[in-house]
Coordinates of C-alpha atoms in Angstrom, one line a residue:
M6 CA -152.3 224.4 26.3
A7 CA -153.0 222.1 23.6
D8 CA -153.4 223.8 19.8
K9 CA -156.8 223.0 19.5
Q10 CA -157.5 224.7 22.2
L11 CA -155.6 228.1 21.0
F12 CA -157.2 228.0 17.7
K13 CA -160.3 227.4 16.6
A14 CA -161.1 223.9 15.2
W15 CA -161.5 224.8 12.0
V16 CA -158.5 226.6 11.5
P17 CA -155.8 224.2 9.3
R18 CA -152.4 224.0 10.3
W19 CA -150.7 225.4 7.3
L20 CA -153.1 228.7 8.0
I21 CA -151.7 229.2 11.9
F22 CA -148.4 229.1 10.2
L23 CA -149.3 231.4 7.5
T24 CA -151.1 234.0 9.6
T25 CA -148.3 233.9 11.9
L26 CA -145.5 234.7 9.6
L27 CA -147.6 237.4 7.7
L28 CA -147.6 239.1 11.4
L29 CA -143.8 238.5 12.5
L30 CA -142.4 239.6 9.3
P31 CA -143.8 243.6 9.3
T32 CA -142.9 243.3 13.4
L33 CA -139.3 242.4 12.1
L34 CA -139.5 244.9 9.6
L35 CA -140.2 247.7 12.1
F36 CA -137.0 247.2 13.5
A37 CA -134.8 248.3 10.6
M38 CA -137.5 251.3 9.4
S39 CA -135.3 254.2 10.7
T40 CA -132.7 253.4 8.3
A41 CA -134.6 252.3 5.6
N42 CA -133.5 255.0 4.0
V43 CA -131.0 257.2 5.8
S44 CA -130.8 259.8 3.3
A45 CA -134.3 260.8 2.9
A46 CA -134.7 260.6 6.7
V47 CA -131.6 263.1 7.3
G48 CA -133.8 265.4 4.5
Y49 CA -136.7 265.1 5.9
Y50 CA -136.6 266.0 9.6
G51 CA -133.3 267.8 9.3
I52 CA -131.3 265.6 11.4
E53 CA -127.4 263.9 11.1
P54 CA -127.1 260.3 9.5
A55 CA -125.7 259.5 13.1
D56 CA -129.0 260.5 14.8
V57 CA -130.8 258.1 12.7
Q58 CA -128.1 255.2 13.4
F59 CA -128.9 256.2 16.7
S60 CA -133.0 255.6 16.5
L61 CA -132.5 252.2 15.3
L62 CA -130.2 251.5 18.4
V63 CA -132.8 252.9 20.8
F64 CA -135.4 250.9 19.3
Y65 CA -132.5 247.9 19.7
A66 CA -131.8 248.9 23.7
A67 CA -135.4 248.5 24.4
I68 CA -135.9 245.1 23.1
A69 CA -132.6 243.9 24.3
A70 CA -133.5 245.8 28.2
F71 CA -136.8 244.4 28.0
T72 CA -136.2 240.8 27.0
P73 CA -135.9 239.3 30.7
L74 CA -139.0 240.9 32.3
E75 CA -141.1 240.4 29.1
T76 CA -141.8 236.6 30.0
R77 CA -143.8 237.9 32.8
F78 CA -145.9 239.6 31.0
F79 CA -146.4 236.7 28.6
N80 CA -147.1 234.2 31.7
R81 CA -149.5 236.5 33.0
I82 CA -151.6 237.6 30.4
A83 CA -153.9 235.1 28.2
T84 CA -152.5 235.0 24.6
K85 CA -154.7 236.3 22.6
E86 CA -155.9 239.2 25.2
Y87 CA -151.7 240.4 25.4
L88 CA -151.4 239.9 21.3
L89 CA -154.4 242.6 21.3
I90 CA -152.5 244.9 23.5
C91 CA -149.2 245.0 21.6
L92 CA -150.8 245.2 18.3
S93 CA -152.9 248.1 19.7
L94 CA -149.4 249.9 21.2
Q95 CA -147.5 249.2 18.2
L96 CA -150.0 250.9 15.8
V97 CA -150.8 253.9 18.3
F98 CA -146.8 254.4 18.4
A99 CA -146.5 253.7 14.8
Y100 CA -148.7 256.5 14.0
G101 CA -147.2 258.4 16.7
V102 CA -143.8 258.6 14.3
Y103 CA -145.9 259.0 11.2
H104 CA -147.3 262.3 12.8
S105 CA -144.3 263.5 15.0
H106 CA -141.5 266.0 13.4
H107 CA -138.9 266.4 16.3
L108 CA -136.1 263.7 17.3
G109 CA -136.5 264.5 21.0
V110 CA -140.1 263.0 20.1
I111 CA -139.4 260.4 17.9
L112 CA -136.4 259.1 20.0
P113 CA -138.8 258.0 22.9
I114 CA -141.5 256.9 20.7
R115 CA -138.9 254.6 18.9
F116 CA -137.6 253.1 22.9
L117 CA -141.4 252.0 23.1
Q118 CA -142.0 250.5 20.0
G119 CA -138.9 248.3 21.1
I120 CA -140.8 247.5 24.0
V121 CA -144.2 246.5 22.6
N122 CA -141.7 244.9 19.4
C123 CA -140.7 242.5 22.0
G124 CA -144.3 241.3 23.2
T125 CA -145.4 240.6 19.8
T126 CA -142.2 239.3 18.8
S127 CA -142.5 236.6 21.4
I128 CA -145.9 235.7 20.7
C129 CA -145.4 235.2 17.2
L130 CA -142.3 233.2 18.2
N131 CA -144.0 231.2 20.2
L132 CA -146.7 230.5 18.0
L133 CA -144.5 229.4 15.1
F134 CA -142.8 227.0 17.1
R135 CA -146.0 225.2 18.2
Q136 CA -147.2 224.9 14.5
L137 CA -143.7 222.7 14.1
K138 CA -144.4 219.3 15.2
S139 CA -141.4 217.5 14.5
D140 CA -138.8 216.3 17.3
H141 CA -136.8 219.0 15.8
A142 CA -139.2 222.0 15.9
R143 CA -137.3 224.5 18.1
E144 CA -133.9 223.9 15.6
I145 CA -136.2 224.7 12.4
G146 CA -138.2 227.4 14.1
Y147 CA -134.9 229.2 15.3
S148 CA -133.3 228.9 12.0
I149 CA -136.8 230.3 10.0
F150 CA -136.5 233.4 12.3
Y151 CA -133.0 233.9 12.5
G152 CA -133.2 234.1 8.5
L153 CA -135.4 236.3 8.5
I154 CA -133.6 238.7 11.0
L155 CA -130.4 238.4 8.3
C156 CA -132.8 239.3 5.9
V157 CA -134.5 241.9 7.7
A158 CA -132.7 245.0 6.3
P159 CA -132.5 244.7 2.7
L160 CA -136.0 243.6 2.6
T161 CA -137.4 246.8 4.5
S162 CA -135.0 249.2 2.3
L163 CA -136.4 247.1 -0.9
M164 CA -139.9 247.8 0.5
A165 CA -139.5 251.2 1.5
A166 CA -137.8 252.5 -1.6
P167 CA -140.3 252.8 -3.9
L168 CA -142.6 254.5 -1.1
I169 CA -139.8 257.0 -0.9
D170 CA -139.3 258.2 -4.4
Q171 CA -142.8 259.0 -4.5
Y172 CA -143.8 260.2 -1.2
D173 CA -142.3 261.8 2.2
Y174 CA -140.3 259.9 4.3
K175 CA -142.8 259.6 6.9
V176 CA -145.0 257.5 4.6
I177 CA -143.1 254.3 5.6
Y178 CA -144.6 254.4 9.0
K179 CA -148.4 254.5 7.8
A180 CA -147.3 252.1 5.4
I181 CA -145.8 248.9 8.4
T182 CA -149.4 250.1 9.8
F183 CA -151.3 248.7 6.8
C184 CA -148.9 245.9 6.8
I185 CA -149.6 244.9 10.4
I186 CA -153.0 245.0 10.3
P187 CA -154.0 242.2 7.8
G188 CA -152.2 239.7 9.9
A189 CA -153.4 240.8 13.0
I190 CA -157.3 240.6 12.0
M191 CA -156.2 236.9 10.5
L192 CA -154.4 236.1 13.9
L193 CA -156.7 237.4 16.5
S194 CA -159.9 236.0 14.2
I195 CA -158.8 232.4 14.7
M196 CA -157.4 232.6 18.2
H197 CA -159.4 231.2 21.6
N198 CA -158.3 233.1 24.5
V199 CA -156.5 231.0 26.2
R200 CA -152.7 230.8 28.1
L201 CA -149.6 229.0 26.5
S202 CA -148.5 228.9 30.2
R203 CA -149.2 229.1 33.9
K204 CA -150.7 232.3 34.9
T205 CA -147.7 233.7 37.1
P206 CA -148.5 237.1 39.3
L207 CA -147.1 240.4 38.2
Y208 CA -145.9 241.7 41.4
Q209 CA -142.5 242.5 42.3
L210 CA -141.5 243.4 39.0
D211 CA -138.2 244.2 38.6
W212 CA -138.0 247.7 37.1
V213 CA -134.7 249.1 38.9
S214 CA -133.0 246.4 37.0
F215 CA -134.9 247.4 34.1
V216 CA -134.0 250.9 34.2
L217 CA -130.4 250.0 34.9
Y218 CA -130.4 247.6 32.4
A219 CA -131.9 250.5 29.9
G220 CA -130.2 253.4 30.9
A221 CA -126.9 251.5 30.2
L222 CA -127.4 250.3 26.8
V223 CA -128.9 253.6 25.5
L224 CA -125.6 255.5 26.8
L225 CA -123.9 252.8 25.3
A226 CA -125.2 253.5 21.8
Y227 CA -124.6 257.2 22.3
V228 CA -121.4 256.6 23.1
L229 CA -120.7 254.6 20.1
V230 CA -122.7 256.2 17.4
Y231 CA -121.7 259.8 18.8
G232 CA -118.1 259.0 19.8
Q233 CA -116.3 259.7 16.5
Q234 CA -118.5 262.7 15.4
L235 CA -117.8 264.5 18.7
N236 CA -114.3 263.8 19.1
W237 CA -114.5 261.1 21.6
F238 CA -113.7 262.3 25.4
D239 CA -113.3 265.7 24.4
D240 CA -116.7 265.7 24.5
P241 CA -118.6 266.1 28.5
M242 CA -122.1 263.6 27.3
V243 CA -119.5 261.4 25.9
R244 CA -117.1 261.0 28.7
Y245 CA -119.8 260.8 31.5
G246 CA -121.4 258.2 29.3
A247 CA -118.4 256.2 28.8
F248 CA -118.1 256.2 32.5
L249 CA -121.9 255.6 33.7
V250 CA -122.1 252.9 31.0
P251 CA -119.4 250.1 33.0
F252 CA -120.9 251.6 36.3
L253 CA -124.9 250.8 35.5
L254 CA -123.7 247.4 34.3
L255 CA -121.4 246.7 37.2
M256 CA -124.2 247.9 39.5
N257 CA -127.1 245.7 38.1
Y258 CA -124.6 242.3 37.8
W259 CA -124.0 242.8 41.7
R260 CA -128.1 243.3 41.8
Q261 CA -128.7 240.3 40.4
K262 CA -126.5 238.2 42.5
S263 CA -128.4 239.8 45.5
L264 CA -131.9 239.0 44.5
K265 CA -133.7 236.0 45.1
R266 CA -135.8 236.1 41.5
P267 CA -132.6 238.0 39.6
Y268 CA -133.6 239.8 36.2
V269 CA -131.0 237.6 34.7
Y270 CA -129.5 234.6 36.5
V271 CA -125.3 235.2 36.0
E272 CA -124.7 231.9 37.0
I273 CA -124.6 231.3 33.1
F274 CA -121.5 233.0 32.9
R275 CA -119.9 229.9 35.0
Y276 CA -120.2 227.5 32.0
K277 CA -117.1 227.9 29.7
N278 CA -119.1 226.9 26.4
I279 CA -121.5 229.9 26.9
W280 CA -118.6 232.1 26.7
I281 CA -117.2 230.6 23.5
G282 CA -120.6 231.2 22.0
L283 CA -120.9 234.7 22.8
L284 CA -117.4 235.4 21.2
L285 CA -118.3 234.1 17.8
L286 CA -121.5 235.9 18.0
V287 CA -119.3 239.4 18.7
I288 CA -117.2 238.1 15.5
L289 CA -120.2 237.6 13.4
Y290 CA -121.7 240.7 13.9
L291 CA -118.6 242.6 13.1
V292 CA -117.9 240.7 10.0
R293 CA -121.6 240.8 9.0
G294 CA -121.5 244.7 9.7
S295 CA -119.2 245.3 6.7
F296 CA -121.9 244.1 4.6
N297 CA -123.6 247.4 4.7
L298 CA -120.4 248.9 2.8
T299 CA -121.3 246.6 -0.4
S300 CA -125.2 248.4 -0.8
Q301 CA -122.8 251.7 -0.6
Y302 CA -120.3 250.6 -2.9
F303 CA -123.4 250.3 -5.1
A304 CA -124.8 253.3 -4.7
Q305 CA -122.6 255.7 -4.1
V306 CA -119.6 254.4 -6.9
L307 CA -121.4 252.4 -9.6
G308 CA -124.7 254.8 -9.2
M309 CA -127.3 252.5 -8.6
D310 CA -130.5 253.9 -7.1
P311 CA -131.9 252.2 -3.9
I312 CA -134.8 250.6 -5.5
H313 CA -132.1 248.5 -7.8
T314 CA -129.6 248.1 -5.4
Y315 CA -131.6 246.5 -3.0
R316 CA -133.5 244.4 -5.6
F317 CA -129.7 242.7 -6.7
L318 CA -129.9 242.4 -2.7
L319 CA -132.4 240.0 -3.4
W320 CA -129.4 237.3 -3.7
N321 CA -127.8 237.7 -0.8
M322 CA -131.3 236.8 0.3
L323 CA -131.5 233.9 -1.6
G324 CA -127.7 232.9 0.1
V325 CA -129.4 233.2 3.8
V326 CA -132.1 230.9 3.3
I327 CA -129.9 228.3 1.2
G328 CA -127.2 228.6 4.4
C329 CA -130.3 228.8 7.0
T330 CA -131.5 225.3 5.0
I331 CA -127.9 223.8 5.5
S332 CA -127.2 224.8 8.8
T333 CA -130.7 223.3 10.1
R334 CA -130.3 219.9 8.2
L335 CA -126.9 219.5 10.1
V336 CA -127.5 220.4 13.4
I337 CA -130.4 217.9 12.9
L338 CA -128.2 215.4 11.8
K339 CA -125.7 216.1 14.9
K340 CA -122.7 216.9 12.3
S341 CA -119.8 218.5 13.8
L342 CA -120.1 222.1 14.9
Q343 CA -116.6 222.7 14.3
A344 CA -116.8 221.5 10.5
L345 CA -119.9 223.7 10.2
W346 CA -118.8 227.0 11.6
C347 CA -115.1 226.7 9.8
T348 CA -117.1 226.5 6.4
G349 CA -119.4 229.6 7.2
F350 CA -116.5 231.8 8.2
A351 CA -114.1 230.4 5.3
L352 CA -117.3 231.7 3.2
L353 CA -117.2 235.0 4.4
A354 CA -113.4 235.6 4.1
I355 CA -113.5 234.1 0.9
Y356 CA -116.4 236.8 0.0
H357 CA -114.1 239.6 1.4
A358 CA -111.1 238.6 -0.1
V359 CA -112.9 238.8 -3.5
M360 CA -114.7 241.7 -2.7
V361 CA -110.9 243.7 -2.4
H362 CA -110.3 243.0 -5.9
F363 CA -113.8 243.4 -7.1
F364 CA -113.9 247.0 -5.7
S365 CA -113.5 249.5 -8.7
T366 CA -115.2 252.5 -10.1
E367 CA -116.8 251.2 -13.3
A368 CA -117.9 247.3 -13.0
N369 CA -120.9 245.3 -14.2
P370 CA -123.1 244.4 -11.0
S371 CA -124.0 240.9 -12.6
H372 CA -120.1 240.4 -11.5
Y373 CA -121.3 240.5 -8.0
I374 CA -124.2 237.7 -7.6
L375 CA -122.2 234.8 -6.8
L376 CA -120.6 236.7 -4.5
L377 CA -123.7 237.9 -2.7
I378 CA -124.8 234.4 -2.7
L379 CA -121.5 233.1 -0.9
Q380 CA -122.2 236.1 1.9
G381 CA -125.4 235.1 2.5
V382 CA -124.7 231.2 2.9
G383 CA -121.6 232.2 4.8
A384 CA -124.4 234.1 7.6
G385 CA -127.0 231.6 7.2
L386 CA -124.3 228.6 8.1
L387 CA -123.6 230.7 11.5
M388 CA -126.2 232.6 12.7
G389 CA -128.6 229.8 13.7
P390 CA -126.3 226.8 15.3
I391 CA -124.4 229.9 17.3
V392 CA -127.7 230.7 18.7
L393 CA -128.3 227.2 19.3
F394 CA -125.2 226.8 20.9
I395 CA -125.4 229.4 22.9
I396 CA -128.9 228.1 24.3
S397 CA -127.4 224.4 25.0
S398 CA -124.8 225.6 26.7
V399 CA -126.4 226.4 30.1
P400 CA -129.4 224.2 31.9
T401 CA -132.8 224.3 31.1
V402 CA -133.7 226.4 33.9
L403 CA -131.0 229.1 32.5
S404 CA -132.1 229.0 28.9
K405 CA -133.8 232.4 29.2
S406 CA -131.1 234.1 30.6
A407 CA -128.9 232.5 28.3
S408 CA -131.1 234.1 25.4
A409 CA -131.5 237.6 27.3
I410 CA -127.4 237.4 27.1
G411 CA -127.6 236.6 23.5
V412 CA -129.6 239.3 22.7
F413 CA -127.1 242.3 24.7
V414 CA -124.3 241.1 23.2
R415 CA -125.9 241.3 19.5
F416 CA -127.0 245.0 20.3
S417 CA -123.3 245.7 21.9
T418 CA -121.7 244.1 18.7
F419 CA -124.2 245.7 16.6
S420 CA -123.7 249.2 17.7
L421 CA -120.0 248.6 18.1
S422 CA -119.9 247.5 14.2
L423 CA -121.5 250.8 13.0
A424 CA -119.1 252.8 15.4
S425 CA -116.2 250.8 13.7
L426 CA -117.2 251.5 10.2
N427 CA -117.5 255.1 10.9
F428 CA -114.2 255.3 12.7
Y429 CA -112.5 253.6 9.9
Q430 CA -113.7 255.1 7.1
L431 CA -112.6 258.4 8.4
Y432 CA -109.4 257.0 9.7
F433 CA -108.6 255.1 6.3
E434 CA -109.9 258.0 4.0
K435 CA -108.0 260.6 5.6
I436 CA -104.9 258.4 4.8
H437 CA -105.9 258.2 1.1
S438 CA -106.9 261.4 0.6
N439 CA -103.4 262.8 1.8
Q440 CA -101.7 259.9 -0.2
L441 CA -103.6 261.2 -3.0
A442 CA -103.6 264.5 -3.0
E443 CA -99.3 264.3 -2.5
G444 CA -99.2 261.9 -5.7
L445 CA -101.3 264.9 -7.5
N446 CA -98.8 267.5 -5.9
Q447 CA -95.9 265.9 -7.6
S448 CA -97.5 265.3 -10.5
N449 CA -99.2 268.5 -11.5
S450 CA -99.4 267.7 -15.2
L451 CA -101.7 265.1 -14.8
L452 CA -103.9 267.1 -12.7
A453 CA -104.2 269.8 -15.0
Q454 CA -104.7 267.4 -17.6
R455 CA -107.7 266.1 -15.9
L456 CA -108.9 269.2 -15.3
S457 CA -108.6 270.3 -19.1
L458 CA -110.3 267.1 -19.9
Y459 CA -113.4 267.7 -17.4
Q460 CA -113.9 271.3 -18.7
Q461 CA -113.6 270.1 -22.3
A462 CA -116.4 267.6 -21.7
L463 CA -118.5 269.8 -19.7
S464 CA -117.8 272.7 -22.6
A465 CA -119.0 270.2 -25.2
S466 CA -122.1 269.6 -23.6
G467 CA -123.2 273.4 -23.4
M468 CA -122.1 274.7 -20.1
P469 CA -119.9 278.0 -20.5
H470 CA -116.3 277.8 -20.2
D471 CA -116.2 279.8 -16.8
Q472 CA -118.6 277.6 -15.6
A473 CA -117.3 274.7 -17.1
G474 CA -113.9 275.6 -15.0
R475 CA -115.7 275.4 -11.6
A476 CA -117.3 272.2 -12.2
A477 CA -114.6 270.5 -13.4
H478 CA -113.0 271.4 -9.9
A479 CA -116.0 269.7 -8.2
L480 CA -116.0 267.2 -10.5
L481 CA -112.2 266.4 -9.7
A482 CA -112.9 266.7 -6.4
K483 CA -115.9 263.9 -6.1
S484 CA -113.7 261.5 -8.2
M485 CA -110.8 262.0 -5.1
H486 CA -113.8 261.4 -2.7
K487 CA -114.9 258.0 -4.5
Q488 CA -111.5 256.7 -4.8
D489 CA -110.6 257.2 -0.9
F490 CA -113.7 255.8 -0.5
L491 CA -112.9 252.7 -2.5
R492 CA -109.4 252.4 -1.2
F493 CA -111.2 252.4 2.9
C494 CA -113.8 249.2 1.6
M495 CA -110.8 247.4 0.1
D496 CA -108.8 248.2 3.5
Y497 CA -111.5 247.1 5.6
Y498 CA -112.8 244.3 3.6
Q499 CA -109.1 242.6 4.0
L500 CA -109.2 243.3 7.7
M501 CA -112.6 241.8 7.8
A502 CA -111.2 238.6 5.9
I503 CA -108.3 238.3 8.3
I504 CA -110.4 238.2 11.5
C505 CA -112.3 235.4 9.8
V506 CA -109.5 233.6 9.0
I507 CA -107.9 234.0 12.6
T508 CA -111.4 232.8 14.1
I509 CA -111.1 229.7 11.8
V510 CA -108.1 228.8 13.6
L511 CA -109.7 229.5 17.2
I512 CA -112.4 227.2 16.3
L513 CA -110.2 224.4 15.6
L514 CA -108.4 225.0 18.3
M515 CA -111.2 224.4 20.5
P516 CA -112.0 220.5 20.4
I517 CA -115.0 221.3 23.2
I518 CA -117.4 222.9 20.9
N519 CA -118.2 219.1 19.4
K520 CA -118.8 217.7 22.7
T521 CA -121.7 220.2 23.1
I522 CA -124.8 218.7 22.1
I523 CA -127.4 221.1 20.7
N524 CA -130.7 220.4 22.7
V525 CA -133.5 223.0 22.9
K526 CA -136.5 220.8 22.8
N527 CA -137.3 221.8 26.2
K528 CA -136.4 225.3 26.1
Q529 CA -138.4 228.1 25.5
P530 CA -137.2 230.5 22.4
A531 CA -136.2 234.0 23.4
A532 CA -138.6 236.4 23.4
A533 CA -137.1 238.4 21.3
G534 CA -134.1 237.1 18.9
F535 CA -132.7 240.0 17.2

């Protein structure tokens, strides 16, 4: 349908664009809402940090699993009606989480939120693309969307920080409700109830594939999040989950090969370039995941409060905007993808290598601004072009399946990134803790000197002598823990820098990359591009 039929005649294009973004942004913020402040969520619900991570991944699993099915609903229901249904359910589920106090209730609601969020994102993304009238509208649209995706976590935390300071943790779900309503009312009021695509019936929906796929993803998230905490295969749930995940995925794979209208066309795996794109996507998400340590470092070591921490990360968001703008322009001009990706990974390698030397117990936060911008530029140069490369690697008829597989890879790699951070933090901190304890045992005079220094400082501030002695031991333990964390950050960032360098070498060894022409003009956007 033409835009003049979809929107009322008096509505200017800029208002459509602005209103769509006004609704899209809070929809994306809902994704990271559960992890906006992990400490506050743990304290309010009385749960473990792993539970907070799992609630995020349950939401993500619903998006990844529902993406292939969502197209059928989008094609069946008129756009305005479909948007109204999704928004109504989204508000109901946000209200449900607001009034829930038990993890067993919150997790199913978060899964349903992910399904509905997938539909809302699909509509907004299609409306956004239709307002970009140039020959390269989709390239620009994808860059805008994935730029928002890269910024969504710090932006969510920044918006939630002042609310959590003043109110209970749950109020952020009330806040997201009020953020959705203005954009929803504005967009619905300027739309006609027409369709964006040919109406197709809803019969023969492949719910079996959806259940198998969603079950595998949720179990994968459970194994990766709780595996380290439960000592991996010593726990029966982790053992059964690790067995069921490949079993369900293989069952679903063979099921798709036998169906006339498959949930996902597995023929996409015959194309070599899609494997290259997916590999780069995995590496990007693993490397990007290490950025969480930077915000932890600002909070735990430098002592910055959440509001100032996430305000400081606005510099990283500026870098993302710069990187996405540059990459979009270079893709439109059909410049070398090899050069673009090597530059992006080189910037990430520089960021990680330099940060290794910047980790310190005392530092001026302003010294990190350039590095934060550098990291954002690197991620912005890579994200959009890699996704466009994946979609361009297959024929038009398979592009939606390629998008769906891309969402699956992003989900699984995001989960793996969280698991690797949990694993390596315990692994490296244990090593450094033992080394530090051994060094202190060998230098008991230094240990006694440091304890005496703490005790004297506390006594001078008015604390009784016996209490100052106990508090001095607590301060020493805190100082040792801080040192362990710093050493872990340095080791992990060294590992990420090495991975970036290896990736650059691999890209240079694959000249086939530059032979792939980015062409998404006739391909529908992914329903949910997280």
